[in-house]
PDB file of C-alpha atoms and ligand atoms in Angstrom:
ATOM      1  CA  MET A   4       0.000   0.000   0.000  1.00  0.00           C
ATOM      2  CA  VAL A   5       1.257   3.489  -0.818  1.00  0.00           C
ATOM      3  CA  GLY A   6       0.138   6.920   0.323  1.00  0.00           C
ATOM      4  CA  LYS A   7      -0.292  10.017  -1.800  1.00  0.00           C
ATOM      5  CA  ILE A   8       2.102  12.578  -0.369  1.00  0.00           C
ATOM      6  CA  HIS A   9       2.195  16.245  -1.313  1.00  0.00           C
ATOM      7  CA  SER A  10       5.479  17.184   0.389  1.00  0.00           C
ATOM      8  CA  ILE A  11       7.643  16.835   3.492  1.00  0.00           C
ATOM      9  CA  GLU A  12       9.088  19.408   5.870  1.00  0.00           C
ATOM     10  CA  THR A  13      12.012  17.908   7.750  1.00  0.00           C
ATOM     11  CA  LEU A  14      12.596  20.366  10.581  1.00  0.00           C
ATOM     12  CA  GLY A  15       9.193  21.917  11.277  1.00  0.00           C
ATOM     13  CA  LEU A  16       8.755  23.993  14.410  1.00  0.00           C
ATOM     14  CA  ASN A  17       5.073  24.947  14.323  1.00  0.00           C
ATOM     15  CA  ASP A  18       3.001  21.808  14.044  1.00  0.00           C
ATOM     16  CA  GLY A  19       3.396  20.093  17.392  1.00  0.00           C
ATOM     17  CA  PRO A  20       5.944  20.186  20.216  1.00  0.00           C
ATOM     18  CA  GLY A  21       9.686  20.263  19.484  1.00  0.00           C
ATOM     19  CA  VAL A  22      11.216  19.611  16.101  1.00  0.00           C
ATOM     20  CA  ARG A  23       8.768  17.863  13.746  1.00  0.00           C
ATOM     21  CA  PHE A  24       9.055  15.788  10.603  1.00  0.00           C
ATOM     22  CA  VAL A  25       5.917  17.034   8.883  1.00  0.00           C
ATOM     23  CA  VAL A  26       4.299  14.891   6.201  1.00  0.00           C
ATOM     24  CA  PHE A  27       1.771  16.788   4.082  1.00  0.00           C
ATOM     25  CA  PHE A  28      -0.740  14.267   2.782  1.00  0.00           C
ATOM     26  CA  GLN A  29      -2.289  14.904  -0.613  1.00  0.00           C
ATOM     27  CA  GLY A  30      -6.062  15.313  -0.816  1.00  0.00           C
ATOM     28  CA  CYS A  31      -8.717  17.388   0.930  1.00  0.00           C
ATOM     29  CA  LYS A  32     -12.504  17.247   0.657  1.00  0.00           C
ATOM     30  CA  LEU A  33     -13.024  20.767   1.997  1.00  0.00           C
ATOM     31  CA  ARG A  34     -12.659  23.942  -0.037  1.00  0.00           C
ATOM     32  CA  CYS A  35     -11.847  26.573   2.564  1.00  0.00           C
ATOM     33  CA  ALA A  36     -12.295  30.018   1.050  1.00  0.00           C
ATOM     34  CA  TYR A  37      -8.911  31.045   2.506  1.00  0.00           C
ATOM     35  CA  CYS A  38      -6.971  27.820   1.805  1.00  0.00           C
ATOM     36  CA  HIS A  39      -3.396  28.689   0.910  1.00  0.00           C
ATOM     37  CA  ASN A  40      -2.624  25.184  -0.373  1.00  0.00           C
ATOM     38  CA  PRO A  41      -5.137  24.488  -3.160  1.00  0.00           C
ATOM     39  CA  ASP A  42      -2.443  22.339  -4.752  1.00  0.00           C
ATOM     40  CA  THR A  43      -3.085  19.745  -2.002  1.00  0.00           C
ATOM     41  CA  TRP A  44      -6.788  19.301  -2.846  1.00  0.00           C
ATOM     42  CA  ASN A  45      -6.705  16.662  -5.592  1.00  0.00           C
ATOM     43  CA  LEU A  46      -6.305  13.184  -4.104  1.00  0.00           C
ATOM     44  CA  ASN A  47      -5.117  11.814  -7.444  1.00  0.00           C
ATOM     45  CA  GLU A  48      -2.023  13.975  -7.444  1.00  0.00           C
ATOM     46  CA  GLY A  49       1.015  13.838  -5.135  1.00  0.00           C
ATOM     47  CA  LYS A  50       3.875  11.384  -4.924  1.00  0.00           C
ATOM     48  CA  ASP A  51       3.346   7.681  -4.146  1.00  0.00           C
ATOM     49  CA  MET A  52       5.288   6.737  -1.033  1.00  0.00           C
ATOM     50  CA  SER A  53       5.205   3.685   1.228  1.00  0.00           C
ATOM     51  CA  ALA A  54       4.911   3.997   5.001  1.00  0.00           C
ATOM     52  CA  LYS A  55       8.332   2.364   5.389  1.00  0.00           C
ATOM     53  CA  GLU A  56       9.928   4.842   3.011  1.00  0.00           C
ATOM     54  CA  LEU A  57       8.494   7.752   5.001  1.00  0.00           C
ATOM     55  CA  LEU A  58       9.597   6.205   8.274  1.00  0.00           C
ATOM     56  CA  GLN A  59      13.171   5.692   7.023  1.00  0.00           C
ATOM     57  CA  LYS A  60      13.341   9.373   6.090  1.00  0.00           C
ATOM     58  CA  ALA A  61      11.896  10.425   9.450  1.00  0.00           C
ATOM     59  CA  LEU A  62      14.251   8.247  11.484  1.00  0.00           C
ATOM     60  CA  ARG A  63      17.245  10.268  10.257  1.00  0.00           C
ATOM     61  CA  PHE A  64      15.947  13.079  12.425  1.00  0.00           C
ATOM     62  CA  LYS A  65      15.369  10.998  15.554  1.00  0.00           C
ATOM     63  CA  PRO A  66      18.229  12.689  17.479  1.00  0.00           C
ATOM     64  CA  TYR A  67      16.509  16.050  16.912  1.00  0.00           C
ATOM     65  CA  PHE A  68      13.186  14.647  18.120  1.00  0.00           C
ATOM     66  CA  GLU A  69      14.813  13.229  21.245  1.00  0.00           C
ATOM     67  CA  LYS A  70      16.578  16.478  22.095  1.00  0.00           C
ATOM     68  CA  SER A  71      13.536  18.681  21.521  1.00  0.00           C
ATOM     69  CA  GLY A  72      10.602  16.469  22.520  1.00  0.00           C
ATOM     70  CA  GLY A  73       9.526  16.426  18.874  1.00  0.00           C
ATOM     71  CA  GLY A  74       8.327  13.780  16.458  1.00  0.00           C
ATOM     72  CA  ILE A  75       6.158  13.190  13.411  1.00  0.00           C
ATOM     73  CA  THR A  76       3.229  15.327  12.283  1.00  0.00           C
ATOM     74  CA  CYS A  77       0.821  14.105   9.622  1.00  0.00           C
ATOM     75  CA  SER A  78      -0.718  17.157   7.996  1.00  0.00           C
ATOM     76  CA  GLY A  79      -2.175  18.026   4.591  1.00  0.00           C
ATOM     77  CA  GLY A  80      -4.442  18.433   2.714  1.00  0.00           C
ATOM     78  CA  ASP A  81      -6.061  16.229   5.319  1.00  0.00           C
ATOM     79  CA  PRO A  82      -4.378  13.017   6.481  1.00  0.00           C
ATOM     80  CA  LEU A  83      -7.775  11.612   7.537  1.00  0.00           C
ATOM     81  CA  LEU A  84      -8.631  11.120   3.866  1.00  0.00           C
ATOM     82  CA  GLN A  85      -6.143   8.250   3.580  1.00  0.00           C
ATOM     83  CA  PRO A  86      -7.126   6.349   6.738  1.00  0.00           C
ATOM     84  CA  GLU A  87      -5.567   2.961   5.987  1.00  0.00           C
ATOM     85  CA  PHE A  88      -2.253   4.422   4.966  1.00  0.00           C
ATOM     86  CA  LEU A  89      -2.300   6.850   7.884  1.00  0.00           C
ATOM     87  CA  ILE A  90      -2.892   4.014  10.374  1.00  0.00           C
ATOM     88  CA  LYS A  91      -0.076   2.009   8.850  1.00  0.00           C
ATOM     89  CA  PHE A  92       2.349   4.923   9.083  1.00  0.00           C
ATOM     90  CA  LEU A  93       1.322   5.970  12.603  1.00  0.00           C
ATOM     91  CA  LYS A  94       1.644   2.382  13.822  1.00  0.00           C
ATOM     92  CA  LEU A  95       5.154   2.144  12.393  1.00  0.00           C
ATOM     93  CA  CYS A  96       6.093   5.430  14.060  1.00  0.00           C
ATOM     94  CA  LYS A  97       4.836   4.205  17.437  1.00  0.00           C
ATOM     95  CA  GLU A  98       6.736   0.912  17.011  1.00  0.00           C
ATOM     96  CA  HIS A  99       9.877   3.034  16.634  1.00  0.00           C
ATOM     97  CA  GLY A 100       9.140   5.139  19.698  1.00  0.00           C
ATOM     98  CA  LEU A 101       8.238   8.309  17.810  1.00  0.00           C
ATOM     99  CA  ASN A 102       5.769  10.900  19.067  1.00  0.00           C
ATOM    100  CA  THR A 103       2.881  11.311  16.603  1.00  0.00           C
ATOM    101  CA  ALA A 104       0.606  14.237  15.814  1.00  0.00           C
ATOM    102  CA  VAL A 105      -2.275  14.475  13.350  1.00  0.00           C
ATOM    103  CA  ASP A 106      -2.984  17.965  12.059  1.00  0.00           C
ATOM    104  CA  THR A 107      -6.512  17.929  10.652  1.00  0.00           C
ATOM    105  CA  SER A 108      -9.757  19.754  10.010  1.00  0.00           C
ATOM    106  CA  GLY A 109     -11.527  16.639  11.335  1.00  0.00           C
ATOM    107  CA  PHE A 110     -13.089  16.058   7.957  1.00  0.00           C
ATOM    108  CA  GLY A 111     -12.072  12.637   6.712  1.00  0.00           C
ATOM    109  CA  SER A 112     -13.584   9.312   5.775  1.00  0.00           C
ATOM    110  CA  GLY A 113     -13.933   7.349   8.995  1.00  0.00           C
ATOM    111  CA  ASN A 114     -11.854   4.758  10.893  1.00  0.00           C
ATOM    112  CA  TYR A 115     -11.224   7.492  13.457  1.00  0.00           C
ATOM    113  CA  GLU A 116     -11.036   5.191  16.536  1.00  0.00           C
ATOM    114  CA  GLU A 117      -8.213   3.216  14.965  1.00  0.00           C
ATOM    115  CA  ILE A 118      -6.333   6.330  13.813  1.00  0.00           C
ATOM    116  CA  LEU A 119      -6.494   7.874  17.281  1.00  0.00           C
ATOM    117  CA  LYS A 120      -5.095   4.722  18.926  1.00  0.00           C
ATOM    118  CA  TYR A 121      -1.702   5.611  17.453  1.00  0.00           C
ATOM    119  CA  THR A 122      -1.937   9.387  17.816  1.00  0.00           C
ATOM    120  CA  ASP A 123      -0.383  11.330  20.723  1.00  0.00           C
ATOM    121  CA  LEU A 124      -1.632  14.768  19.700  1.00  0.00           C
ATOM    122  CA  VAL A 125      -4.427  16.060  17.489  1.00  0.00           C
ATOM    123  CA  ILE A 126      -4.087  19.573  16.105  1.00  0.00           C
ATOM    124  CA  LEU A 127      -7.693  20.320  15.247  1.00  0.00           C
ATOM    125  CA  ASP A 128      -8.669  23.167  12.966  1.00  0.00           C
ATOM    126  CA  ILE A 129     -12.217  24.207  13.858  1.00  0.00           C
ATOM    127  CA  LYS A 130     -13.400  25.867  10.675  1.00  0.00           C
ATOM    128  CA  HIS A 131     -16.740  27.282  11.790  1.00  0.00           C
ATOM    129  CA  VAL A 132     -19.248  26.866  14.600  1.00  0.00           C
ATOM    130  CA  ASN A 133     -22.521  26.185  12.767  1.00  0.00           C
ATOM    131  CA  LYS A 134     -23.885  24.318   9.779  1.00  0.00           C
ATOM    132  CA  THR A 135     -24.525  27.295   7.478  1.00  0.00           C
ATOM    133  CA  GLY A 136     -21.269  29.037   8.259  1.00  0.00           C
ATOM    134  CA  TYR A 137     -19.373  25.794   7.747  1.00  0.00           C
ATOM    135  CA  ARG A 138     -21.030  25.185   4.392  1.00  0.00           C
ATOM    136  CA  ASP A 139     -20.434  28.750   3.187  1.00  0.00           C
ATOM    137  CA  LEU A 140     -16.842  29.022   4.345  1.00  0.00           C
ATOM    138  CA  VAL A 141     -15.412  25.576   3.606  1.00  0.00           C
ATOM    139  CA  ASN A 142     -18.056  23.921   1.446  1.00  0.00           C
ATOM    140  CA  GLY A 143     -18.552  20.906   3.708  1.00  0.00           C
ATOM    141  CA  ASP A 144     -21.169  19.385   6.009  1.00  0.00           C
ATOM    142  CA  ILE A 145     -20.308  20.081   9.653  1.00  0.00           C
ATOM    143  CA  GLU A 146     -21.733  16.656  10.564  1.00  0.00           C
ATOM    144  CA  GLU A 147     -18.592  14.937   9.265  1.00  0.00           C
ATOM    145  CA  PHE A 148     -16.479  17.171  11.540  1.00  0.00           C
ATOM    146  CA  ARG A 149     -18.807  16.314  14.444  1.00  0.00           C
ATOM    147  CA  LYS A 150     -18.383  12.586  13.776  1.00  0.00           C
ATOM    148  CA  PHE A 151     -14.646  12.982  14.231  1.00  0.00           C
ATOM    149  CA  THR A 152     -14.946  15.128  17.357  1.00  0.00           C
ATOM    150  CA  GLU A 153     -17.389  12.681  18.983  1.00  0.00           C
ATOM    151  CA  VAL A 154     -14.793   9.929  18.630  1.00  0.00           C
ATOM    152  CA  LEU A 155     -12.008  12.260  19.751  1.00  0.00           C
ATOM    153  CA  LYS A 156     -13.880  13.184  22.951  1.00  0.00           C
ATOM    154  CA  LYS A 157     -13.917   9.535  24.007  1.00  0.00           C
ATOM    155  CA  THR A 158     -10.115   9.299  23.881  1.00  0.00           C
ATOM    156  CA  ASN A 159      -7.444  10.884  26.035  1.00  0.00           C
ATOM    157  CA  VAL A 160      -5.418  12.158  23.075  1.00  0.00           C
ATOM    158  CA  ASN A 161      -3.960  15.610  23.721  1.00  0.00           C
ATOM    159  CA  LEU A 162      -5.471  18.421  21.735  1.00  0.00           C
ATOM    160  CA  TRP A 163      -4.361  21.713  20.250  1.00  0.00           C
ATOM    161  CA  ILE A 164      -7.122  23.750  18.697  1.00  0.00           C
ATOM    162  CA  ARG A 165      -6.716  26.208  15.843  1.00  0.00           C
ATOM    163  CA  HIS A 166      -9.194  28.628  14.343  1.00  0.00           C
ATOM    164  CA  VAL A 167      -8.708  31.150  11.548  1.00  0.00           C
ATOM    165  CA  VAL A 168     -10.117  34.571  12.380  1.00  0.00           C
ATOM    166  CA  ILE A 169     -11.442  36.363   9.290  1.00  0.00           C
ATOM    167  CA  PRO A 170     -12.672  39.976   9.440  1.00  0.00           C
ATOM    168  CA  GLY A 171     -16.459  40.094   9.258  1.00  0.00           C
ATOM    169  CA  ILE A 172     -16.801  36.293   9.098  1.00  0.00           C
ATOM    170  CA  THR A 173     -15.306  34.597  12.166  1.00  0.00           C
ATOM    171  CA  ASP A 174     -14.370  37.533  14.409  1.00  0.00           C
ATOM    172  CA  GLY A 175     -17.756  38.402  15.955  1.00  0.00           C
ATOM    173  CA  GLU A 176     -18.412  38.102  19.714  1.00  0.00           C
ATOM    174  CA  LYS A 177     -21.245  35.601  19.222  1.00  0.00           C
ATOM    175  CA  HIS A 178     -19.081  33.488  16.948  1.00  0.00           C
ATOM    176  CA  ILE A 179     -16.216  33.403  19.447  1.00  0.00           C
ATOM    177  CA  TYR A 180     -18.699  32.594  22.234  1.00  0.00           C
ATOM    178  CA  GLU A 181     -19.946  29.577  20.222  1.00  0.00           C
ATOM    179  CA  LEU A 182     -16.354  28.570  19.516  1.00  0.00           C
ATOM    180  CA  ASN A 183     -15.613  28.626  23.231  1.00  0.00           C
ATOM    181  CA  LYS A 184     -18.627  26.412  23.860  1.00  0.00           C
ATOM    182  CA  ILE A 185     -17.291  23.821  21.403  1.00  0.00           C
ATOM    183  CA  ILE A 186     -13.805  23.990  22.933  1.00  0.00           C
ATOM    184  CA  SER A 187     -15.159  23.579  26.476  1.00  0.00           C
ATOM    185  CA  LYS A 188     -16.600  20.165  25.552  1.00  0.00           C
ATOM    186  CA  PHE A 189     -13.121  18.672  25.173  1.00  0.00           C
ATOM    187  CA  ASP A 190     -11.167  17.513  28.217  1.00  0.00           C
ATOM    188  CA  ASN A 191      -7.615  17.436  26.899  1.00  0.00           C
ATOM    189  CA  VAL A 192      -7.097  20.870  25.366  1.00  0.00           C
ATOM    190  CA  GLU A 193      -3.491  21.949  25.847  1.00  0.00           C
ATOM    191  CA  LYS A 194      -3.555  25.002  23.635  1.00  0.00           C
ATOM    192  CA  VAL A 195      -5.892  27.220  21.599  1.00  0.00           C
ATOM    193  CA  GLU A 196      -4.420  29.245  18.759  1.00  0.00           C
ATOM    194  CA  LEU A 197      -6.427  31.873  16.928  1.00  0.00           C
ATOM    195  CA  LEU A 198      -4.775  32.486  13.589  1.00  0.00           C
ATOM    196  CA  PRO A 199      -5.186  35.805  11.782  1.00  0.00           C
ATOM    197  CA  TYR A 200      -6.498  35.441   8.218  1.00  0.00           C
ATOM    198  CA  HIS A 201      -3.846  36.332   5.662  1.00  0.00           C
ATOM    199  CA  THR A 202      -3.739  36.544   1.887  1.00  0.00           C
ATOM    200  CA  LEU A 203      -0.324  35.023   1.189  1.00  0.00           C
ATOM    201  CA  GLY A 204      -1.721  32.139  -0.876  1.00  0.00           C
ATOM    202  CA  VAL A 205      -3.779  34.235  -3.268  1.00  0.00           C
ATOM    203  CA  ASN A 206      -1.242  34.113  -6.116  1.00  0.00           C
ATOM    204  CA  LYS A 207      -1.554  30.292  -6.200  1.00  0.00           C
ATOM    205  CA  TYR A 208      -5.216  30.744  -7.133  1.00  0.00           C
ATOM    206  CA  GLU A 209      -4.282  33.015 -10.015  1.00  0.00           C
ATOM    207  CA  ALA A 210      -1.675  30.522 -11.203  1.00  0.00           C
ATOM    208  CA  MET A 211      -4.162  27.623 -10.982  1.00  0.00           C
ATOM    209  CA  GLY A 212      -7.008  29.606 -12.565  1.00  0.00           C
ATOM    210  CA  ILE A 213      -9.325  29.205  -9.547  1.00  0.00           C
ATOM    211  CA  PRO A 214     -11.467  32.176  -8.425  1.00  0.00           C
ATOM    212  CA  TYR A 215     -10.518  33.450  -4.949  1.00  0.00           C
ATOM    213  CA  ARG A 216     -13.726  33.731  -2.899  1.00  0.00           C
ATOM    214  CA  LEU A 217     -12.532  36.178  -0.243  1.00  0.00           C
ATOM    215  CA  GLN A 218     -11.508  38.810  -2.765  1.00  0.00           C
ATOM    216  CA  GLY A 219     -11.468  42.244  -1.109  1.00  0.00           C
ATOM    217  CA  ILE A 220     -11.248  41.009   2.514  1.00  0.00           C
ATOM    218  CA  LYS A 221      -8.201  42.523   4.178  1.00  0.00           C
ATOM    219  CA  PRO A 222      -5.780  40.434   6.298  1.00  0.00           C
ATOM    220  CA  MET A 223      -6.799  40.202   9.958  1.00  0.00           C
ATOM    221  CA  CYS A 224      -4.967  42.467  12.385  1.00  0.00           C
ATOM    222  CA  ARG A 225      -2.741  40.395  14.710  1.00  0.00           C
ATOM    223  CA  GLU A 226      -3.338  42.680  17.708  1.00  0.00           C
ATOM    224  CA  LYS A 227      -7.103  42.309  17.334  1.00  0.00           C
ATOM    225  CA  VAL A 228      -6.750  38.516  17.307  1.00  0.00           C
ATOM    226  CA  LYS A 229      -4.587  38.641  20.422  1.00  0.00           C
ATOM    227  CA  GLU A 230      -7.232  40.804  22.061  1.00  0.00           C
ATOM    228  CA  ILE A 231      -9.983  38.279  21.230  1.00  0.00           C
ATOM    229  CA  GLU A 232      -7.786  35.464  22.519  1.00  0.00           C
ATOM    230  CA  ASP A 233      -7.085  37.214  25.821  1.00  0.00           C
ATOM    231  CA  LYS A 234     -10.641  38.393  26.325  1.00  0.00           C
ATOM    232  CA  PHE A 235     -12.714  35.435  25.244  1.00  0.00           C
ATOM    233  CA  ILE A 236     -10.787  32.221  24.929  1.00  0.00           C
ATOM    234  CA  CYS A 237     -10.500  30.216  28.103  1.00  0.00           C
ATOM    235  CA  VAL A 238      -8.964  26.785  28.430  1.00  0.00           C
ATOM    236  CA  SER A 239      -9.836  25.035  31.655  1.00  0.00           C
TER     237      SER A 239
HETATM  238  S1  SF4 B 319      -8.824  21.895   5.168  1.00  0.00           S
HETATM  239 FE1  SF4 B 319      -6.805  22.763   4.826  1.00  0.00          FE
HETATM  240  S2  SF4 B 319      -6.119  21.927   2.848  1.00  0.00           S
HETATM  241 FE2  SF4 B 319      -8.333  21.585   2.988  1.00  0.00          FE
HETATM  242  S3  SF4 B 319      -9.218  23.323   1.927  1.00  0.00           S
HETATM  243 FE3  SF4 B 319      -9.138  23.820   4.108  1.00  0.00          FE
HETATM  244  S4  SF4 B 319      -7.222  24.928   4.444  1.00  0.00           S
HETATM  245 FE4  SF4 B 319      -7.100  23.867   2.438  1.00  0.00          FE
END
């Protein structure tokens, strides 16, 4: 069995604790209006790689993981779209004593219990807080996200939560209140990161001939996001 892999970052510092070997899986079912990696969407693209091949590459960096408390992060696209391959790779990583993180929007194709058995940390991107907003912003049914979170709540996997704050769309008080309510239902939240919307990926859309849906919306002010975080977001 092979996986479809978009790319690899060997010394990542943002997607999990310590130094990370980040594997970007190819394929995503969502179409976030602000996605800066539309080149990861098509599941038929990407490079074929076996789990063993990926592991061999990752093991070269084991000394860095040990020194920094780092490990492997499966990101994307969305790694949950290749469940069998993901399980195989995560299992191999655990057999070799590597810390594992899954960076996801929680929008995959099932087998979540099995995936989470071999996952130490989930980095969960909460796209929106209600059905209509979810549909409009990322073109998906929030029920699939809820399926994943229901399984996640029954585990003791550590959780980092991310949420992109977009002016006029996801920055309102009521929205952040609803977000807090969702966050408060999880027991193992270690961190909540509000990420300011930016427009750095827009040129990819031009190059790929895809219309950019948030045309005219300015990047989110970092200070404002910090303010929202300090004022409204509480992790118990
Ligand atoms: S989930 Fe991630 S990869 Fe998929 S469309 Fe959204 S931002 Fe892009």
